[in-house]
């Protein structure tokens, strides 16, 4: 059994079918890049995995444990949803940092609250050291050791995104998701964020799902690439298969359009 198994995820908004039976699997430590034109359901899929939207049907199994079943999602208690949500971390394209907090405070906040909640329940802490020390180490890991006391307004877009990555990592998610992590950045800042993501794969072995428009990055960092069209998986495979030997006419047209740009 794969580490992560996503089976037949469906999601509609009113009469609009956004996801129409999305299925894929990943082994632990693998990276999946999801590509395709805007409006084809990529972000909605990430939001369903992270419990920010409720899938209408379909299942998500992580390390052999069923953590999401669309048929019963809406009947779950809020505490159950929060617990299941922790399996996935999400890095938003617009950072979503708290402007009134420093980089260090942004990373530490959620972790310190979680550790307090675990202590109340008599559950062992995530870490053996204070949350503030963990936050410092994570910021160093993403190359922000000299920016810890700065506020988001004092940071570049690339630096803000790296803070967001450190914040997502702090809760030790089983799967780290990125929703177009460079789309809000100037071209010169894109490289620094992509470099951090690639280093995380190589040094940490984190299982990742990345929605991206950076085709060269997807080709270089991914173990699998999934091409979505109209809410379905049009084609999926190893990067060399998807990019160098596409089978679908829609994928061929998409890649040709990218190359022409």
PDB file of C-alpha atoms in Angstrom:
ATOM      1  CA  UNK A   1       0.000   0.000   0.000  1.00  0.00           C
ATOM      2  CA  UNK A   2       1.267   3.480  -0.890  1.00  0.00           C
ATOM      3  CA  UNK A   3       2.005   6.058   1.811  1.00  0.00           C
ATOM      4  CA  UNK A   4      -0.689   8.387   0.417  1.00  0.00           C
ATOM      5  CA  UNK A   5      -3.683   7.138  -1.572  1.00  0.00           C
ATOM      6  CA  UNK A   6      -6.248   9.550  -2.984  1.00  0.00           C
ATOM      7  CA  UNK A   7      -9.215   7.808  -4.577  1.00  0.00           C
ATOM      8  CA  UNK A   8     -12.095   9.159  -6.653  1.00  0.00           C
ATOM      9  CA  UNK A   9     -12.322  12.674  -5.211  1.00  0.00           C
ATOM     10  CA  UNK A  10     -15.396  14.527  -6.443  1.00  0.00           C
ATOM     11  CA  UNK A  11     -16.296  18.124  -5.629  1.00  0.00           C
ATOM     12  CA  UNK A  12     -19.025  20.360  -7.016  1.00  0.00           C
ATOM     13  CA  UNK A  13     -20.008  23.957  -6.351  1.00  0.00           C
ATOM     14  CA  UNK A  14     -23.688  24.187  -7.157  1.00  0.00           C
ATOM     15  CA  UNK A  15     -24.113  22.732 -10.629  1.00  0.00           C
ATOM     16  CA  UNK A  16     -20.428  23.110 -11.491  1.00  0.00           C
ATOM     17  CA  UNK A  17     -18.397  19.902 -11.241  1.00  0.00           C
ATOM     18  CA  UNK A  18     -14.888  21.002 -10.267  1.00  0.00           C
ATOM     19  CA  UNK A  19     -13.276  17.663  -9.385  1.00  0.00           C
ATOM     20  CA  UNK A  20     -14.479  14.572 -11.214  1.00  0.00           C
ATOM     21  CA  UNK A  21     -12.857  11.478  -9.775  1.00  0.00           C
ATOM     22  CA  UNK A  22      -9.275  12.482  -8.957  1.00  0.00           C
ATOM     23  CA  UNK A  23      -7.056   9.540  -7.958  1.00  0.00           C
ATOM     24  CA  UNK A  24      -3.320   9.218  -7.366  1.00  0.00           C
ATOM     25  CA  UNK A  25      -0.854   7.658  -4.939  1.00  0.00           C
ATOM     26  CA  UNK A  26       2.539   8.590  -3.503  1.00  0.00           C
ATOM     27  CA  UNK A  27       5.245   6.772  -1.617  1.00  0.00           C
ATOM     28  CA  UNK A  28       6.744   8.454   1.436  1.00  0.00           C
ATOM     29  CA  UNK A  29       9.248  11.134   0.445  1.00  0.00           C
ATOM     30  CA  UNK A  30       7.998  11.450  -3.123  1.00  0.00           C
ATOM     31  CA  UNK A  31       7.090  14.750  -4.749  1.00  0.00           C
ATOM     32  CA  UNK A  32       4.035  15.143  -6.979  1.00  0.00           C
ATOM     33  CA  UNK A  33       3.715  18.230  -9.169  1.00  0.00           C
ATOM     34  CA  UNK A  34       0.247  19.103 -10.442  1.00  0.00           C
ATOM     35  CA  UNK A  35       0.181  21.108 -13.660  1.00  0.00           C
ATOM     36  CA  UNK A  36      -2.516  22.472 -15.932  1.00  0.00           C
ATOM     37  CA  UNK A  37      -4.213  25.699 -16.895  1.00  0.00           C
ATOM     38  CA  UNK A  38      -5.937  27.863 -14.300  1.00  0.00           C
ATOM     39  CA  UNK A  39      -9.527  26.948 -13.491  1.00  0.00           C
ATOM     40  CA  UNK A  40      -9.165  23.189 -13.828  1.00  0.00           C
ATOM     41  CA  UNK A  41      -9.467  22.268 -10.133  1.00  0.00           C
ATOM     42  CA  UNK A  42      -5.854  22.111  -8.942  1.00  0.00           C
ATOM     43  CA  UNK A  43      -6.278  24.471  -5.977  1.00  0.00           C
ATOM     44  CA  UNK A  44      -9.640  22.938  -5.078  1.00  0.00           C
ATOM     45  CA  UNK A  45      -7.956  19.544  -4.851  1.00  0.00           C
ATOM     46  CA  UNK A  46      -5.372  20.894  -2.396  1.00  0.00           C
ATOM     47  CA  UNK A  47      -8.102  22.555  -0.360  1.00  0.00           C
ATOM     48  CA  UNK A  48     -10.019  19.278  -0.158  1.00  0.00           C
ATOM     49  CA  UNK A  49      -6.912  17.446   1.041  1.00  0.00           C
ATOM     50  CA  UNK A  50      -6.402  20.106   3.713  1.00  0.00           C
ATOM     51  CA  UNK A  51     -10.051  20.156   4.866  1.00  0.00           C
ATOM     52  CA  UNK A  52     -10.505  23.743   3.713  1.00  0.00           C
ATOM     53  CA  UNK A  53     -13.199  22.356   1.420  1.00  0.00           C
ATOM     54  CA  UNK A  54     -15.208  19.166   1.911  1.00  0.00           C
ATOM     55  CA  UNK A  55     -15.100  16.708  -0.958  1.00  0.00           C
ATOM     56  CA  UNK A  56     -18.515  15.372  -1.949  1.00  0.00           C
ATOM     57  CA  UNK A  57     -17.141  11.838  -2.183  1.00  0.00           C
ATOM     58  CA  UNK A  58     -13.886   9.935  -2.369  1.00  0.00           C
ATOM     59  CA  UNK A  59     -11.304   8.856   0.190  1.00  0.00           C
ATOM     60  CA  UNK A  60      -7.828   9.812   1.376  1.00  0.00           C
ATOM     61  CA  UNK A  61      -5.705   7.175   3.097  1.00  0.00           C
ATOM     62  CA  UNK A  62      -2.415   8.072   4.763  1.00  0.00           C
ATOM     63  CA  UNK A  63       0.033   5.415   5.916  1.00  0.00           C
ATOM     64  CA  UNK A  64      -2.748   2.831   5.917  1.00  0.00           C
ATOM     65  CA  UNK A  65      -5.204   4.990   7.901  1.00  0.00           C
ATOM     66  CA  UNK A  66      -8.379   6.399   6.366  1.00  0.00           C
ATOM     67  CA  UNK A  67      -8.323  10.110   7.202  1.00  0.00           C
ATOM     68  CA  UNK A  68     -10.963  11.427   4.822  1.00  0.00           C
ATOM     69  CA  UNK A  69     -14.182   9.980   3.460  1.00  0.00           C
ATOM     70  CA  UNK A  70     -16.351  12.379   1.510  1.00  0.00           C
ATOM     71  CA  UNK A  71     -19.517  10.550   2.500  1.00  0.00           C
ATOM     72  CA  UNK A  72     -19.079  11.332   6.206  1.00  0.00           C
ATOM     73  CA  UNK A  73     -16.981  14.520   6.199  1.00  0.00           C
ATOM     74  CA  UNK A  74     -19.804  16.894   7.023  1.00  0.00           C
ATOM     75  CA  UNK A  75     -20.821  14.828  10.047  1.00  0.00           C
ATOM     76  CA  UNK A  76     -17.371  14.975  11.677  1.00  0.00           C
ATOM     77  CA  UNK A  77     -16.858  16.980  14.831  1.00  0.00           C
ATOM     78  CA  UNK A  78     -14.702  20.085  14.579  1.00  0.00           C
ATOM     79  CA  UNK A  79     -12.087  18.459  16.811  1.00  0.00           C
ATOM     80  CA  UNK A  80     -11.842  15.507  14.420  1.00  0.00           C
ATOM     81  CA  UNK A  81     -11.473  17.835  11.445  1.00  0.00           C
ATOM     82  CA  UNK A  82      -8.684  19.766  13.173  1.00  0.00           C
ATOM     83  CA  UNK A  83      -6.869  16.552  14.011  1.00  0.00           C
ATOM     84  CA  UNK A  84      -7.123  15.191  10.465  1.00  0.00           C
ATOM     85  CA  UNK A  85      -6.126  18.554   8.983  1.00  0.00           C
ATOM     86  CA  UNK A  86      -2.774  18.346  10.782  1.00  0.00           C
ATOM     87  CA  UNK A  87      -1.679  15.529   8.466  1.00  0.00           C
ATOM     88  CA  UNK A  88      -1.367  18.100   5.672  1.00  0.00           C
ATOM     89  CA  UNK A  89       0.467  21.401   5.674  1.00  0.00           C
ATOM     90  CA  UNK A  90      -0.439  24.044   3.105  1.00  0.00           C
ATOM     91  CA  UNK A  91       1.721  26.887   1.839  1.00  0.00           C
ATOM     92  CA  UNK A  92      -0.532  29.480   0.205  1.00  0.00           C
ATOM     93  CA  UNK A  93       0.463  31.469  -2.854  1.00  0.00           C
ATOM     94  CA  UNK A  94      -0.285  34.736  -0.994  1.00  0.00           C
ATOM     95  CA  UNK A  95       1.745  33.826   2.131  1.00  0.00           C
ATOM     96  CA  UNK A  96      -1.086  34.549   4.666  1.00  0.00           C
ATOM     97  CA  UNK A  97       1.348  35.765   7.315  1.00  0.00           C
ATOM     98  CA  UNK A  98       0.147  37.813  10.294  1.00  0.00           C
ATOM     99  CA  UNK A  99       1.387  41.369   9.588  1.00  0.00           C
ATOM    100  CA  UNK A 100       1.568  42.296  13.282  1.00  0.00           C
ATOM    101  CA  UNK A 101       3.980  39.453  14.079  1.00  0.00           C
ATOM    102  CA  UNK A 102       7.662  39.036  13.247  1.00  0.00           C
ATOM    103  CA  UNK A 103       8.889  36.152  11.113  1.00  0.00           C
ATOM    104  CA  UNK A 104       9.805  34.243  14.261  1.00  0.00           C
ATOM    105  CA  UNK A 105       6.442  34.906  15.889  1.00  0.00           C
ATOM    106  CA  UNK A 106       4.600  33.820  12.728  1.00  0.00           C
ATOM    107  CA  UNK A 107       6.366  30.456  12.766  1.00  0.00           C
ATOM    108  CA  UNK A 108       6.104  29.993  16.532  1.00  0.00           C
ATOM    109  CA  UNK A 109       2.451  30.936  17.026  1.00  0.00           C
ATOM    110  CA  UNK A 110       0.638  27.852  15.726  1.00  0.00           C
ATOM    111  CA  UNK A 111       3.253  25.494  17.133  1.00  0.00           C
ATOM    112  CA  UNK A 112       3.138  26.993  20.629  1.00  0.00           C
ATOM    113  CA  UNK A 113      -0.671  26.827  20.655  1.00  0.00           C
ATOM    114  CA  UNK A 114      -0.590  23.211  19.543  1.00  0.00           C
ATOM    115  CA  UNK A 115       1.946  22.237  22.192  1.00  0.00           C
ATOM    116  CA  UNK A 116      -0.247  23.834  24.870  1.00  0.00           C
ATOM    117  CA  UNK A 117      -3.286  21.946  23.583  1.00  0.00           C
ATOM    118  CA  UNK A 118      -1.368  18.656  23.558  1.00  0.00           C
ATOM    119  CA  UNK A 119      -0.213  19.303  27.120  1.00  0.00           C
ATOM    120  CA  UNK A 120      -3.818  19.839  28.259  1.00  0.00           C
ATOM    121  CA  UNK A 121      -4.784  16.501  26.719  1.00  0.00           C
ATOM    122  CA  UNK A 122      -1.819  14.731  28.284  1.00  0.00           C
ATOM    123  CA  UNK A 123      -0.319  14.050  24.842  1.00  0.00           C
ATOM    124  CA  UNK A 124       3.435  14.078  24.334  1.00  0.00           C
ATOM    125  CA  UNK A 125       4.767  17.272  22.724  1.00  0.00           C
ATOM    126  CA  UNK A 126       5.770  17.291  19.077  1.00  0.00           C
ATOM    127  CA  UNK A 127       9.278  18.384  20.027  1.00  0.00           C
ATOM    128  CA  UNK A 128      11.657  17.877  22.950  1.00  0.00           C
ATOM    129  CA  UNK A 129      12.566  21.566  23.067  1.00  0.00           C
ATOM    130  CA  UNK A 130      10.630  24.842  23.416  1.00  0.00           C
ATOM    131  CA  UNK A 131       8.596  25.852  20.374  1.00  0.00           C
ATOM    132  CA  UNK A 132      10.515  29.107  19.991  1.00  0.00           C
ATOM    133  CA  UNK A 133      13.761  27.178  19.546  1.00  0.00           C
ATOM    134  CA  UNK A 134      12.128  24.953  16.932  1.00  0.00           C
ATOM    135  CA  UNK A 135      10.884  28.060  15.086  1.00  0.00           C
ATOM    136  CA  UNK A 136      14.408  29.516  15.051  1.00  0.00           C
ATOM    137  CA  UNK A 137      15.883  26.306  13.624  1.00  0.00           C
ATOM    138  CA  UNK A 138      13.246  26.174  10.893  1.00  0.00           C
ATOM    139  CA  UNK A 139      13.913  29.760   9.850  1.00  0.00           C
ATOM    140  CA  UNK A 140      17.621  28.971   9.694  1.00  0.00           C
ATOM    141  CA  UNK A 141      16.776  25.940   7.547  1.00  0.00           C
ATOM    142  CA  UNK A 142      15.013  28.144   4.986  1.00  0.00           C
ATOM    143  CA  UNK A 143      17.847  30.674   4.996  1.00  0.00           C
ATOM    144  CA  UNK A 144      16.321  33.406   7.160  1.00  0.00           C
ATOM    145  CA  UNK A 145      18.610  33.348  10.190  1.00  0.00           C
ATOM    146  CA  UNK A 146      19.155  37.123   9.912  1.00  0.00           C
ATOM    147  CA  UNK A 147      15.486  37.994   9.304  1.00  0.00           C
ATOM    148  CA  UNK A 148      13.795  36.464  12.365  1.00  0.00           C
ATOM    149  CA  UNK A 149      12.882  39.764  14.028  1.00  0.00           C
ATOM    150  CA  UNK A 150      11.578  41.474  10.907  1.00  0.00           C
ATOM    151  CA  UNK A 151       7.891  41.941  10.114  1.00  0.00           C
ATOM    152  CA  UNK A 152       6.317  40.781   6.824  1.00  0.00           C
ATOM    153  CA  UNK A 153       6.269  44.361   5.502  1.00  0.00           C
ATOM    154  CA  UNK A 154      10.063  44.429   5.922  1.00  0.00           C
ATOM    155  CA  UNK A 155      10.602  41.221   3.957  1.00  0.00           C
ATOM    156  CA  UNK A 156      10.634  40.522   0.235  1.00  0.00           C
ATOM    157  CA  UNK A 157       7.970  38.309  -1.270  1.00  0.00           C
ATOM    158  CA  UNK A 158      10.425  35.426  -1.505  1.00  0.00           C
ATOM    159  CA  UNK A 159      11.371  35.835   2.145  1.00  0.00           C
ATOM    160  CA  UNK A 160       7.707  35.924   3.190  1.00  0.00           C
ATOM    161  CA  UNK A 161       7.096  32.708   1.287  1.00  0.00           C
ATOM    162  CA  UNK A 162      10.034  31.076   3.044  1.00  0.00           C
ATOM    163  CA  UNK A 163       8.565  32.111   6.394  1.00  0.00           C
ATOM    164  CA  UNK A 164       5.295  30.484   5.295  1.00  0.00           C
ATOM    165  CA  UNK A 165       7.172  27.289   4.406  1.00  0.00           C
ATOM    166  CA  UNK A 166       8.853  27.216   7.833  1.00  0.00           C
ATOM    167  CA  UNK A 167       5.481  27.784   9.505  1.00  0.00           C
ATOM    168  CA  UNK A 168       3.909  24.879   7.622  1.00  0.00           C
ATOM    169  CA  UNK A 169       6.819  22.595   8.501  1.00  0.00           C
ATOM    170  CA  UNK A 170       6.609  23.466  12.205  1.00  0.00           C
ATOM    171  CA  UNK A 171       3.565  21.247  12.777  1.00  0.00           C
ATOM    172  CA  UNK A 172       5.302  18.208  11.270  1.00  0.00           C
ATOM    173  CA  UNK A 173       2.728  17.463   8.557  1.00  0.00           C
ATOM    174  CA  UNK A 174       2.924  14.085   6.860  1.00  0.00           C
ATOM    175  CA  UNK A 175       2.396  15.793   3.494  1.00  0.00           C
ATOM    176  CA  UNK A 176       3.431  19.345   2.653  1.00  0.00           C
ATOM    177  CA  UNK A 177       1.322  21.038  -0.038  1.00  0.00           C
ATOM    178  CA  UNK A 178       2.205  24.124  -2.062  1.00  0.00           C
ATOM    179  CA  UNK A 179      -0.390  26.118  -3.981  1.00  0.00           C
ATOM    180  CA  UNK A 180       1.524  27.890  -6.750  1.00  0.00           C
ATOM    181  CA  UNK A 181       4.208  29.031  -4.279  1.00  0.00           C
ATOM    182  CA  UNK A 182       5.877  31.416  -6.734  1.00  0.00           C
ATOM    183  CA  UNK A 183       2.888  32.936  -8.539  1.00  0.00           C
ATOM    184  CA  UNK A 184       2.870  36.062  -6.348  1.00  0.00           C
ATOM    185  CA  UNK A 185       6.613  36.638  -6.732  1.00  0.00           C
ATOM    186  CA  UNK A 186       8.719  38.646  -9.125  1.00  0.00           C
ATOM    187  CA  UNK A 187      10.776  36.416 -11.441  1.00  0.00           C
ATOM    188  CA  UNK A 188      14.032  37.177  -9.626  1.00  0.00           C
ATOM    189  CA  UNK A 189      12.549  35.971  -6.324  1.00  0.00           C
ATOM    190  CA  UNK A 190      11.099  32.748  -7.731  1.00  0.00           C
ATOM    191  CA  UNK A 191      14.426  30.933  -7.762  1.00  0.00           C
ATOM    192  CA  UNK A 192      15.088  31.313  -4.045  1.00  0.00           C
ATOM    193  CA  UNK A 193      11.758  29.730  -3.095  1.00  0.00           C
ATOM    194  CA  UNK A 194      12.120  26.868  -5.579  1.00  0.00           C
ATOM    195  CA  UNK A 195      15.633  26.250  -4.270  1.00  0.00           C
ATOM    196  CA  UNK A 196      14.308  25.906  -0.700  1.00  0.00           C
ATOM    197  CA  UNK A 197      11.635  23.431  -1.809  1.00  0.00           C
ATOM    198  CA  UNK A 198      14.200  21.352  -3.667  1.00  0.00           C
ATOM    199  CA  UNK A 199      16.514  21.362  -0.630  1.00  0.00           C
ATOM    200  CA  UNK A 200      13.649  20.184   1.587  1.00  0.00           C
ATOM    201  CA  UNK A 201      13.141  17.200  -0.667  1.00  0.00           C
ATOM    202  CA  UNK A 202      16.819  16.333  -0.684  1.00  0.00           C
ATOM    203  CA  UNK A 203      17.591  16.939   3.004  1.00  0.00           C
ATOM    204  CA  UNK A 204      14.303  16.214   4.788  1.00  0.00           C
ATOM    205  CA  UNK A 205      12.624  13.635   2.550  1.00  0.00           C
ATOM    206  CA  UNK A 206       9.248  15.335   2.994  1.00  0.00           C
ATOM    207  CA  UNK A 207       6.328  14.043   0.922  1.00  0.00           C
ATOM    208  CA  UNK A 208       5.111  16.997  -1.132  1.00  0.00           C
ATOM    209  CA  UNK A 209       2.318  17.970  -3.505  1.00  0.00           C
ATOM    210  CA  UNK A 210       3.068  21.085  -5.545  1.00  0.00           C
ATOM    211  CA  UNK A 211       0.659  22.960  -7.779  1.00  0.00           C
ATOM    212  CA  UNK A 212       2.952  24.911 -10.078  1.00  0.00           C
ATOM    213  CA  UNK A 213       3.287  26.706 -13.386  1.00  0.00           C
ATOM    214  CA  UNK A 214       7.078  26.322 -13.286  1.00  0.00           C
ATOM    215  CA  UNK A 215       7.517  23.467 -15.752  1.00  0.00           C
ATOM    216  CA  UNK A 216      11.302  23.200 -15.534  1.00  0.00           C
ATOM    217  CA  UNK A 217      11.089  23.038 -11.754  1.00  0.00           C
ATOM    218  CA  UNK A 218       8.363  20.375 -11.888  1.00  0.00           C
ATOM    219  CA  UNK A 219      10.492  18.333 -14.258  1.00  0.00           C
ATOM    220  CA  UNK A 220      13.580  18.538 -12.039  1.00  0.00           C
ATOM    221  CA  UNK A 221      12.098  18.082  -8.558  1.00  0.00           C
ATOM    222  CA  UNK A 222       9.173  15.695  -9.098  1.00  0.00           C
ATOM    223  CA  UNK A 223       8.873  11.938  -8.865  1.00  0.00           C
ATOM    224  CA  UNK A 224       5.448  12.154 -10.516  1.00  0.00           C
ATOM    225  CA  UNK A 225       3.656  14.795 -12.558  1.00  0.00           C
ATOM    226  CA  UNK A 226      -0.138  14.987 -12.803  1.00  0.00           C
ATOM    227  CA  UNK A 227      -1.801  16.984 -15.578  1.00  0.00           C
ATOM    228  CA  UNK A 228      -5.356  18.134 -14.818  1.00  0.00           C
ATOM    229  CA  UNK A 229      -7.977  19.254 -17.323  1.00  0.00           C
ATOM    230  CA  UNK A 230     -11.628  19.975 -16.531  1.00  0.00           C
ATOM    231  CA  UNK A 231     -11.380  18.392 -13.092  1.00  0.00           C
ATOM    232  CA  UNK A 232      -9.948  15.050 -14.203  1.00  0.00           C
ATOM    233  CA  UNK A 233      -6.501  13.475 -14.386  1.00  0.00           C
ATOM    234  CA  UNK A 234      -5.780  13.734 -18.099  1.00  0.00           C
ATOM    235  CA  UNK A 235      -2.301  12.225 -17.805  1.00  0.00           C
ATOM    236  CA  UNK A 236       0.099  11.218 -15.036  1.00  0.00           C
ATOM    237  CA  UNK A 237       3.562   9.706 -14.957  1.00  0.00           C
ATOM    238  CA  UNK A 238       7.251  10.269 -14.368  1.00  0.00           C
ATOM    239  CA  UNK A 239       8.501  13.731 -15.431  1.00  0.00           C
ATOM    240  CA  UNK A 240      10.403  12.353 -18.413  1.00  0.00           C
ATOM    241  CA  UNK A 241       7.215  10.676 -19.671  1.00  0.00           C
ATOM    242  CA  UNK A 242       4.930  13.656 -19.151  1.00  0.00           C
ATOM    243  CA  UNK A 243       7.255  16.338 -20.498  1.00  0.00           C
ATOM    244  CA  UNK A 244       9.299  14.489 -23.127  1.00  0.00           C
ATOM    245  CA  UNK A 245       6.775  11.929 -24.367  1.00  0.00           C
ATOM    246  CA  UNK A 246       3.239  13.217 -23.705  1.00  0.00           C
ATOM    247  CA  UNK A 247       0.449  10.962 -24.913  1.00  0.00           C
ATOM    248  CA  UNK A 248      -2.597  13.188 -24.483  1.00  0.00           C
ATOM    249  CA  UNK A 249      -3.333  15.721 -27.202  1.00  0.00           C
ATOM    250  CA  UNK A 250      -4.467  18.152 -24.505  1.00  0.00           C
ATOM    251  CA  UNK A 251      -1.151  17.799 -22.678  1.00  0.00           C
ATOM    252  CA  UNK A 252       0.764  18.274 -25.937  1.00  0.00           C
ATOM    253  CA  UNK A 253      -1.200  21.474 -26.618  1.00  0.00           C
ATOM    254  CA  UNK A 254      -0.650  22.717 -23.042  1.00  0.00           C
ATOM    255  CA  UNK A 255       3.109  22.162 -23.175  1.00  0.00           C
ATOM    256  CA  UNK A 256       3.332  23.728 -26.624  1.00  0.00           C
ATOM    257  CA  UNK A 257       1.562  26.796 -25.296  1.00  0.00           C
ATOM    258  CA  UNK A 258       3.977  27.001 -22.381  1.00  0.00           C
ATOM    259  CA  UNK A 259       6.976  26.711 -24.710  1.00  0.00           C
ATOM    260  CA  UNK A 260       5.642  29.429 -27.002  1.00  0.00           C
ATOM    261  CA  UNK A 261       5.376  31.803 -24.044  1.00  0.00           C
TER     262      UNK A 261
END
